[in-house]
C-alpha cells in the first residue's frame, strides 16, 4: 500500500488520520508520507523512496536513527524486561547521570512526555507558592497542557484567550501571556500582578514558531523579576535540553531555573520526559509531599537505557561540539545559496530556520515576515521531491 492508501485508511480510525496534528501535513497543503524504516540520517517511505531526515523525530535523535550503541542497549534491555512498574536501577542510573552534571537539577522525576513534565512542574510551582497564576510568552509552546494552550486575547498584555477548544474559562483565566523580547510589558505585568504569579515559564530558545532567538538581557530580566516577586522560574528545555549543550540553554545563558522540564533527547527517541530542579520544590512531590503526580509507565526501562546511552555517547564524543560544527558546515553551505534570494538563515547548534530577510532579528511571532508560510510550503514540497525531509511545519 502507498502513503495515500494508508492515509485513507488512517482517516477512518484516527482524527485527521494522525496521532499528533502536525503529522498530517495539513499546514503544508498536502497529504503525509508514511515511513516504514529509518537508519542514521535516512528515512524510507512505504513506497521505498529514501529521504535525508532533517527532522529526526522532532529532535530526540541527536545521534540519528538507530544509533548502533543505543540500539544494542535497547535490545539488551528488552530481552531483560521492558516494564516493571516498580523500583529498578535503570532510572537511577539516568537520574544520577543528570543530577551529577546539572547542578540546578538537585532532584528529578521521570514522566512519559514533555507535556506531562510541564504540567507537573506547574503543579509543583502552584503548590509551593500557594499562588494560582502562570505567566507564559506568546510564541512559546509547552505541550498540550490546558493552562498553557493560551494566547494573547487582546491588545491588552496579560489578557488571555485559549488556543484550543475545551479549555475551561477558570483555567484560561489563570494564565497571563506576555510578548517575547519586551522588558517593559513584562515589568508592567509583574508590577500589576507579580505577587499572584506562581511561575513564569519560557522556552529559553523558542523553537516552536521558527527559531525566535531571545536577547540574553531579556531572559535575565525574566529571572530577576521572578526572583523579586517570589515567582518561580521554569525553563522549558524540552527541545533545547541536552541539544544545544549538555546543560541546555540554562548552561549557555548562565541562568539557574527553579524548575526545568526536559523531553526529547533525554529518552533517546523513546517516550521520556522529566521535570526537576530545587530539592525543596521537588520534595513537595508525592510520596514525599502533597503534590500528587504518578505514571504507570514512568521511567520505562527501555527509555531510560536509550536516554542514558544517548547522553553517554554524546558526552564521550563531545557531541554538542560535533552538532555545532556540523551546523556551522551546513550554514556555510546554505548561506551563499540563500543570500541572493533574500533569505536569512538562522541557527543555534543543530537547530535552524530560514525566513525572508528582515531589517532586525525576528524575536516575536508577529515579526515573522509575511508570506513565510506560503514560501515554506513551496520549499518543503520541492526539497521533498529531491529526497530531503524537513520538519513538516509551515
Ligand atoms: N515543551 C516544548 C518546548 C516542546 O517543544 C514540546 C513539544 N515539542 C513540549 C513541551 C511537549 O512535549 P511532548 O510533545 O513530548 O508532550
Short mmCIF file of C-alpha atoms and ligand atoms in Angstrom, two decimals:
data_model
loop_
_atom_site.label_atom_id
_atom_site.label_comp_id
_atom_site.label_asym_id
_atom_site.label_seq_id
_atom_site.Cartn_x
_atom_site.Cartn_y
_atom_site.Cartn_z
CA UNK A 1 0.00 0.00 0.00
CA UNK A 2 1.22 3.50 -0.75
CA UNK A 3 1.07 6.55 1.54
CA UNK A 4 -2.15 7.82 0.07
CA UNK A 5 -3.94 4.49 0.53
CA UNK A 6 -2.63 4.23 4.09
CA UNK A 7 -3.78 7.79 4.82
CA UNK A 8 -7.27 6.96 3.57
CA UNK A 9 -7.34 4.01 5.96
CA UNK A 10 -5.88 6.07 8.82
CA UNK A 11 -8.52 8.80 8.45
CA UNK A 12 -11.20 6.24 9.20
CA UNK A 13 -9.72 5.28 12.55
CA UNK A 14 -7.94 8.40 13.87
CA UNK A 15 -8.92 12.09 13.80
CA UNK A 16 -7.33 13.54 10.69
CA UNK A 17 -5.63 10.18 10.21
CA UNK A 18 -2.92 11.01 12.74
CA UNK A 19 -1.94 10.72 16.39
CA UNK A 20 -0.43 14.19 16.59
CA UNK A 21 -1.78 17.03 14.41
CA UNK A 22 1.50 18.14 12.91
CA UNK A 23 1.96 14.75 11.25
CA UNK A 24 -0.98 15.33 8.94
CA UNK A 25 0.98 17.91 6.87
CA UNK A 26 -2.28 19.90 6.80
CA UNK A 27 -0.42 23.21 7.10
CA UNK A 28 1.59 22.17 4.05
CA UNK A 29 -1.50 21.59 1.94
CA UNK A 30 -0.62 18.01 1.08
CA UNK A 31 -1.11 14.51 2.40
CA UNK A 32 1.55 12.98 4.64
CA UNK A 33 4.16 10.44 3.68
CA UNK A 34 4.10 7.16 5.54
CA UNK A 35 7.52 5.88 6.53
CA UNK A 36 8.48 2.31 7.15
CA UNK A 37 12.16 2.34 8.08
CA UNK A 38 14.87 4.60 9.46
CA UNK A 39 18.63 4.40 9.89
CA UNK A 40 21.16 7.10 10.71
CA UNK A 41 20.36 10.21 8.70
CA UNK A 42 17.82 8.46 6.50
CA UNK A 43 14.16 7.56 6.29
CA UNK A 44 12.45 5.24 3.82
CA UNK A 45 8.86 5.78 2.80
CA UNK A 46 6.46 2.90 2.30
CA UNK A 47 6.96 3.48 -1.44
CA UNK A 48 10.67 2.72 -0.92
CA UNK A 49 11.90 6.28 -1.51
CA UNK A 50 14.91 7.32 0.59
CA UNK A 51 14.95 10.71 2.35
CA UNK A 52 17.60 12.62 4.27
CA UNK A 53 15.84 13.27 7.56
CA UNK A 54 16.35 16.78 8.94
CA UNK A 55 13.53 16.36 11.46
CA UNK A 56 14.81 13.34 13.39
CA UNK A 57 11.54 12.73 15.17
CA UNK A 58 11.37 16.44 16.11
CA UNK A 59 14.66 16.48 17.98
CA UNK A 60 15.21 13.44 20.20
CA UNK A 61 17.52 11.58 17.83
CA UNK A 62 20.70 13.61 18.22
CA UNK A 63 22.72 10.55 17.21
CA UNK A 64 20.47 9.77 14.26
CA UNK A 65 18.09 6.88 13.85
CA UNK A 66 19.01 3.60 15.50
CA UNK A 67 22.50 4.52 16.59
CA UNK A 68 24.25 1.16 16.94
CA UNK A 69 25.35 1.65 20.56
CA UNK A 70 21.93 2.81 21.66
CA UNK A 71 20.29 0.01 19.71
CA UNK A 72 22.47 -2.57 21.45
CA UNK A 73 21.47 -1.26 24.90
CA UNK A 74 17.81 -1.19 23.90
CA UNK A 75 17.94 -4.78 22.65
CA UNK A 76 19.70 -5.88 25.80
CA UNK A 77 17.09 -4.14 27.96
CA UNK A 78 14.16 -5.54 26.01
CA UNK A 79 15.47 -9.04 26.41
CA UNK A 80 15.76 -8.43 30.16
CA UNK A 81 12.48 -6.60 30.87
CA UNK A 82 10.52 -3.79 29.28
CA UNK A 83 8.40 -2.62 32.16
CA UNK A 84 8.43 -3.21 35.90
CA UNK A 85 6.06 -0.63 37.31
CA UNK A 86 8.34 -0.98 40.31
CA UNK A 87 11.73 0.18 41.51
CA UNK A 88 14.66 -0.69 39.26
CA UNK A 89 18.24 0.57 38.82
CA UNK A 90 17.94 1.87 35.22
CA UNK A 91 16.16 5.12 36.04
CA UNK A 92 18.53 5.62 38.96
CA UNK A 93 21.50 5.46 36.58
CA UNK A 94 19.96 8.12 34.32
CA UNK A 95 18.85 10.27 37.26
CA UNK A 96 22.33 10.19 38.77
CA UNK A 97 23.93 10.94 35.42
CA UNK A 98 21.78 14.06 35.11
CA UNK A 99 21.92 15.33 38.68
CA UNK A 100 25.69 14.87 38.85
CA UNK A 101 26.16 17.06 35.78
CA UNK A 102 23.43 19.67 36.05
CA UNK A 103 23.71 21.47 39.38
CA UNK A 104 20.29 23.13 39.19
CA UNK A 105 18.64 19.72 38.90
CA UNK A 106 19.01 18.60 42.50
CA UNK A 107 16.14 16.13 42.24
CA UNK A 108 14.01 15.00 39.35
CA UNK A 109 11.03 12.88 38.41
CA UNK A 110 10.72 10.98 35.14
CA UNK A 111 7.45 11.09 33.21
CA UNK A 112 6.49 9.97 29.71
CA UNK A 113 6.28 13.20 27.70
CA UNK A 114 7.23 16.84 27.65
CA UNK A 115 3.62 17.80 28.23
CA UNK A 116 3.50 15.76 31.40
CA UNK A 117 6.76 17.30 32.60
CA UNK A 118 5.45 20.83 32.11
CA UNK A 119 2.05 20.07 33.63
CA UNK A 120 3.70 18.60 36.72
CA UNK A 121 6.21 21.43 37.10
CA UNK A 122 3.34 23.94 37.08
CA UNK A 123 1.56 21.95 39.78
CA UNK A 124 4.66 21.99 41.97
CA UNK A 125 5.07 25.73 41.43
CA UNK A 126 1.46 26.42 42.38
CA UNK A 127 1.70 24.25 45.46
CA UNK A 128 5.00 25.69 46.60
CA UNK A 129 3.96 29.32 46.21
CA UNK A 130 0.31 28.99 47.15
CA UNK A 131 -0.42 31.10 44.05
CA UNK A 132 -2.60 30.27 41.05
CA UNK A 133 -1.41 32.33 38.11
CA UNK A 134 1.11 31.35 35.48
CA UNK A 135 2.90 33.68 33.10
CA UNK A 136 3.89 32.44 29.66
CA UNK A 137 5.05 34.04 26.43
CA UNK A 138 3.36 34.41 23.08
CA UNK A 139 5.20 32.22 20.59
CA UNK A 140 6.27 29.55 23.08
CA UNK A 141 4.74 26.10 23.06
CA UNK A 142 4.83 23.90 26.14
CA UNK A 143 2.78 20.89 25.13
CA UNK A 144 -0.96 20.46 25.31
CA UNK A 145 -1.35 21.46 28.95
CA UNK A 146 -4.77 23.13 29.48
CA UNK A 147 -3.39 26.20 31.19
CA UNK A 148 -0.73 26.73 28.53
CA UNK A 149 -2.88 26.37 25.43
CA UNK A 150 -3.50 30.04 25.84
CA UNK A 151 -2.53 33.01 23.73
CA UNK A 152 -2.84 36.77 23.99
CA UNK A 153 -6.52 37.52 23.72
CA UNK A 154 -6.50 41.24 23.04
CA UNK A 155 -4.17 44.17 22.70
CA UNK A 156 -4.01 44.33 26.46
CA UNK A 157 -0.96 42.47 27.67
CA UNK A 158 -1.80 39.74 30.10
CA UNK A 159 -5.36 39.17 28.90
CA UNK A 160 -5.73 35.68 27.55
CA UNK A 161 -7.74 33.59 25.11
CA UNK A 162 -7.46 29.87 24.71
CA UNK A 163 -5.79 28.50 21.61
CA UNK A 164 -7.77 25.27 21.82
CA UNK A 165 -11.41 24.46 22.35
CA UNK A 166 -12.21 22.70 25.59
CA UNK A 167 -10.17 24.86 27.95
CA UNK A 168 -12.29 25.93 30.95
CA UNK A 169 -12.51 29.69 31.45
CA UNK A 170 -11.34 29.30 35.02
CA UNK A 171 -8.17 27.60 33.82
CA UNK A 172 -7.60 30.07 30.98
CA UNK A 173 -8.03 32.98 33.34
CA UNK A 174 -5.13 31.86 35.49
CA UNK A 175 -2.71 32.20 32.56
CA UNK A 176 -1.13 35.50 31.67
CA UNK A 177 0.58 35.92 28.31
CA UNK A 178 3.41 38.35 27.64
CA UNK A 179 5.12 39.19 24.36
CA UNK A 180 8.67 37.94 23.87
CA UNK A 181 11.51 40.45 23.69
CA UNK A 182 9.67 43.15 25.64
CA UNK A 183 11.01 44.10 29.06
CA UNK A 184 8.60 46.96 29.50
CA UNK A 185 5.44 44.88 29.22
CA UNK A 186 6.98 42.19 31.36
CA UNK A 187 7.71 44.69 34.09
CA UNK A 188 4.18 46.08 33.88
CA UNK A 189 2.66 42.61 34.26
CA UNK A 190 4.83 41.82 37.27
CA UNK A 191 4.05 45.19 38.81
CA UNK A 192 0.33 44.61 38.33
CA UNK A 193 0.04 41.01 39.47
CA UNK A 194 3.52 39.66 40.21
CA UNK A 195 2.54 38.66 43.74
CA UNK A 196 -0.13 36.33 42.34
CA UNK A 197 2.08 34.60 39.78
CA UNK A 198 3.26 31.15 40.84
CA UNK A 199 5.58 30.61 37.91
CA UNK A 200 6.87 32.18 34.78
CA UNK A 201 7.58 29.61 32.10
CA UNK A 202 9.54 30.14 28.90
CA UNK A 203 11.30 28.17 26.21
CA UNK A 204 14.70 29.82 26.66
CA UNK A 205 15.23 29.13 22.96
CA UNK A 206 11.74 29.46 21.50
CA UNK A 207 11.81 26.87 18.73
CA UNK A 208 8.18 26.13 18.02
CA UNK A 209 7.43 29.10 15.75
CA UNK A 210 10.60 29.22 13.75
CA UNK A 211 13.58 29.98 15.95
CA UNK A 212 12.88 33.17 17.89
CA UNK A 213 16.27 33.72 19.49
CA UNK A 214 15.90 35.93 22.55
CA UNK A 215 18.32 38.53 23.83
CA UNK A 216 20.22 37.34 26.86
CA UNK A 217 19.28 40.54 28.71
CA UNK A 218 15.59 39.82 28.19
CA UNK A 219 15.92 36.31 29.59
CA UNK A 220 17.97 37.62 32.51
CA UNK A 221 15.29 40.22 33.18
CA UNK A 222 12.69 37.45 33.48
CA UNK A 223 14.86 35.72 36.07
CA UNK A 224 15.40 38.96 38.01
CA UNK A 225 11.71 39.88 38.08
CA UNK A 226 10.72 36.35 39.05
CA UNK A 227 13.09 36.45 41.99
CA UNK A 228 11.93 39.91 43.03
CA UNK A 229 8.26 38.86 43.10
CA UNK A 230 8.71 35.38 44.59
CA UNK A 231 7.63 33.81 41.30
CA UNK A 232 9.32 30.54 40.33
CA UNK A 233 11.24 30.40 37.07
CA UNK A 234 10.54 27.34 34.93
CA UNK A 235 12.76 26.91 31.90
CA UNK A 236 11.15 24.59 29.41
CA UNK A 237 14.11 22.83 27.85
CA UNK A 238 12.14 20.04 26.18
CA UNK A 239 13.75 21.00 22.87
CA UNK A 240 16.96 22.74 23.96
CA UNK A 241 17.91 20.46 26.86
CA UNK A 242 20.85 18.14 26.04
CA UNK A 243 20.63 19.53 22.50
CA UNK A 244 22.31 22.93 22.38
CA UNK A 245 24.66 21.98 25.22
CA UNK A 246 24.69 19.31 27.90
CA UNK A 247 23.05 21.79 30.27
CA UNK A 248 20.85 23.24 27.53
CA UNK A 249 20.15 26.95 27.33
CA UNK A 250 20.37 27.29 31.12
CA UNK A 251 24.08 26.49 30.80
CA UNK A 252 24.62 28.81 27.83
CA UNK A 253 22.75 31.71 29.43
CA UNK A 254 24.04 31.04 32.94
CA UNK A 255 20.51 31.26 34.25
CA UNK A 256 19.60 28.92 37.07
CA UNK A 257 15.93 27.92 36.89
CA UNK A 258 13.95 26.90 39.96
CA UNK A 259 12.42 24.11 37.89
CA UNK A 260 13.31 22.76 34.48
CA UNK A 261 11.49 20.47 32.07
CA UNK A 262 13.10 18.03 29.65
CA UNK A 263 11.88 15.62 26.99
CA UNK A 264 13.03 14.50 23.55
CA UNK A 265 16.83 13.87 23.79
CA UNK A 266 16.56 12.63 27.37
CA UNK A 267 14.77 9.48 26.12
CA UNK A 268 16.91 8.93 23.02
CA UNK A 269 13.75 8.61 20.90
CA UNK A 270 11.57 6.77 23.44
CA UNK A 271 8.71 8.43 25.33
CA UNK A 272 10.53 10.04 28.25
CA UNK A 273 10.13 13.41 29.89
CA UNK A 274 11.40 14.76 33.15
CA UNK A 275 10.94 17.67 35.49
CA UNK A 276 13.41 18.63 38.13
CA UNK A 277 15.07 21.42 40.00
CA UNK A 278 15.46 22.68 43.54
CA UNK A 279 15.36 19.91 46.11
CA UNK A 280 12.94 21.76 48.38
CA UNK A 281 10.50 22.14 45.48
CA UNK A 282 10.82 18.58 44.18
CA UNK A 283 10.33 17.26 47.71
CA UNK A 284 6.80 18.63 47.51
CA UNK A 285 6.01 15.78 45.12
CA UNK A 286 4.27 12.60 46.34
CA UNK A 287 5.09 10.43 48.21
CA UNK A 288 7.35 12.98 49.98
CA UNK A 289 4.95 15.88 49.75
CA UNK A 290 1.38 16.89 48.96
CA UNK A 291 1.71 17.34 45.16
CA UNK A 292 0.30 14.23 43.52
CA UNK A 293 1.90 13.05 40.31
CA UNK A 294 2.24 9.47 39.10
CA UNK A 295 2.63 7.31 35.99
CA UNK A 296 2.12 3.60 35.22
CA UNK A 297 4.90 3.59 32.64
CA UNK A 298 7.01 6.41 34.11
CA UNK A 299 10.76 5.80 33.93
CA UNK A 300 10.20 2.99 31.49
CA UNK A 301 13.46 1.00 31.49
CA UNK A 302 13.80 0.87 27.70
CA UNK A 303 13.51 4.66 27.53
CA UNK A 304 15.89 5.01 30.45
CA UNK A 305 18.70 2.99 28.83
CA UNK A 306 18.09 4.61 25.43
CA UNK A 307 18.34 8.04 27.06
CA UNK A 308 21.38 7.22 29.13
CA UNK A 309 23.31 5.59 26.29
CA UNK A 310 22.49 8.55 24.02
CA UNK A 311 23.72 11.03 26.62
CA UNK A 312 26.81 8.99 27.49
CA UNK A 313 27.78 8.75 23.84
CA UNK A 314 27.17 12.48 23.32
CA UNK A 315 29.40 13.25 26.28
CA UNK A 316 32.15 10.80 25.29
CA UNK A 317 32.31 12.18 21.76
CA UNK A 318 31.85 15.82 22.68
CA UNK A 319 28.63 15.51 20.72
CA UNK A 320 27.46 19.04 21.37
CA UNK A 321 30.56 20.41 19.67
CA UNK A 322 30.00 17.95 16.81
CA UNK A 323 26.45 19.28 16.40
CA UNK A 324 27.76 22.84 16.41
CA UNK A 325 30.49 22.03 13.86
CA UNK A 326 28.06 20.26 11.55
CA UNK A 327 25.56 23.09 11.96
CA UNK A 328 28.27 25.56 11.01
CA UNK A 329 29.25 23.46 7.99
CA UNK A 330 25.62 23.31 6.88
CA UNK A 331 25.23 27.06 7.40
CA UNK A 332 28.35 27.80 5.37
CA UNK A 333 26.97 25.75 2.51
CA UNK A 334 23.47 27.18 2.57
CA UNK A 335 24.05 30.86 3.27
CA UNK A 336 25.57 31.71 -0.13
CA UNK A 337 22.70 29.86 -1.83
CA UNK A 338 20.00 31.62 0.18
CA UNK A 339 21.62 35.08 0.14
CA UNK A 340 20.78 36.10 -3.47
CA UNK A 341 17.17 35.06 -2.84
CA UNK A 342 16.90 37.38 0.14
CA UNK A 343 16.55 34.54 2.59
CA UNK A 344 18.07 34.63 6.02
CA UNK A 345 19.47 31.53 7.69
CA UNK A 346 19.17 31.34 11.48
CA UNK A 347 20.90 28.71 13.58
CA UNK A 348 21.73 27.65 17.11
CA UNK A 349 23.79 24.46 17.08
CA UNK A 350 21.84 21.90 15.09
CA UNK A 351 18.58 23.87 15.21
CA UNK A 352 17.99 26.00 12.15
CA UNK A 353 15.35 28.14 10.50
CA UNK A 354 15.16 30.40 7.47
CA UNK A 355 12.89 33.26 6.51
CA UNK A 356 12.71 36.27 4.21
CA UNK A 357 15.30 38.84 5.22
CA UNK A 358 14.24 41.40 7.79
CA UNK A 359 15.94 44.60 8.90
CA UNK A 360 16.03 43.47 12.52
CA UNK A 361 16.19 39.99 14.07
CA UNK A 362 12.87 38.16 14.32
CA UNK A 363 12.24 37.63 18.02
CA UNK A 364 8.42 37.52 18.15
CA UNK A 365 5.79 35.65 16.17
CA UNK A 366 4.36 39.00 14.98
CA UNK A 367 7.73 39.83 13.38
CA UNK A 368 7.80 36.73 11.19
CA UNK A 369 7.74 38.10 7.63
CA UNK A 370 4.54 37.84 5.69
CA UNK A 371 4.39 35.09 3.12
CA UNK A 372 6.62 32.80 5.18
CA UNK A 373 4.02 30.07 5.31
CA UNK A 374 3.47 30.05 1.55
CA UNK A 375 7.21 30.19 0.90
CA UNK A 376 7.89 27.26 3.21
CA UNK A 377 5.10 25.22 1.67
CA UNK A 378 6.74 25.51 -1.74
CA UNK A 379 10.22 24.98 -0.35
CA UNK A 380 9.13 21.89 1.57
CA UNK A 381 7.45 20.40 -1.50
CA UNK A 382 10.47 20.98 -3.74
CA UNK A 383 13.02 19.64 -1.29
CA UNK A 384 10.79 16.68 -0.52
CA UNK A 385 10.78 15.75 -4.19
CA UNK A 386 14.57 15.76 -4.04
CA UNK A 387 14.56 13.36 -1.12
CA UNK A 388 15.01 15.91 1.67
CA UNK A 389 12.63 15.65 4.60
CA UNK A 390 12.46 18.90 6.58
CA UNK A 391 10.39 19.33 9.74
CA UNK A 392 6.91 19.38 8.20
CA UNK A 393 5.67 22.61 9.75
CA UNK A 394 4.98 25.81 7.85
N1 LIG B 1 7.75 21.91 25.60
C1 LIG B 1 8.33 22.23 24.44
C2 LIG B 1 9.27 23.38 24.40
C3 LIG B 1 8.06 21.48 23.28
O1 LIG B 1 8.63 21.83 22.13
C4 LIG B 1 7.19 20.39 23.38
C5 LIG B 1 6.87 19.52 22.17
N2 LIG B 1 7.51 19.78 21.03
C6 LIG B 1 6.61 20.10 24.60
C7 LIG B 1 6.90 20.88 25.70
C8 LIG B 1 5.68 18.94 24.75
O2 LIG B 1 6.36 17.75 24.63
P1 LIG B 1 5.60 16.40 24.20
O3 LIG B 1 5.24 16.57 22.77
O4 LIG B 1 6.60 15.33 24.45
O5 LIG B 1 4.41 16.28 25.08
#
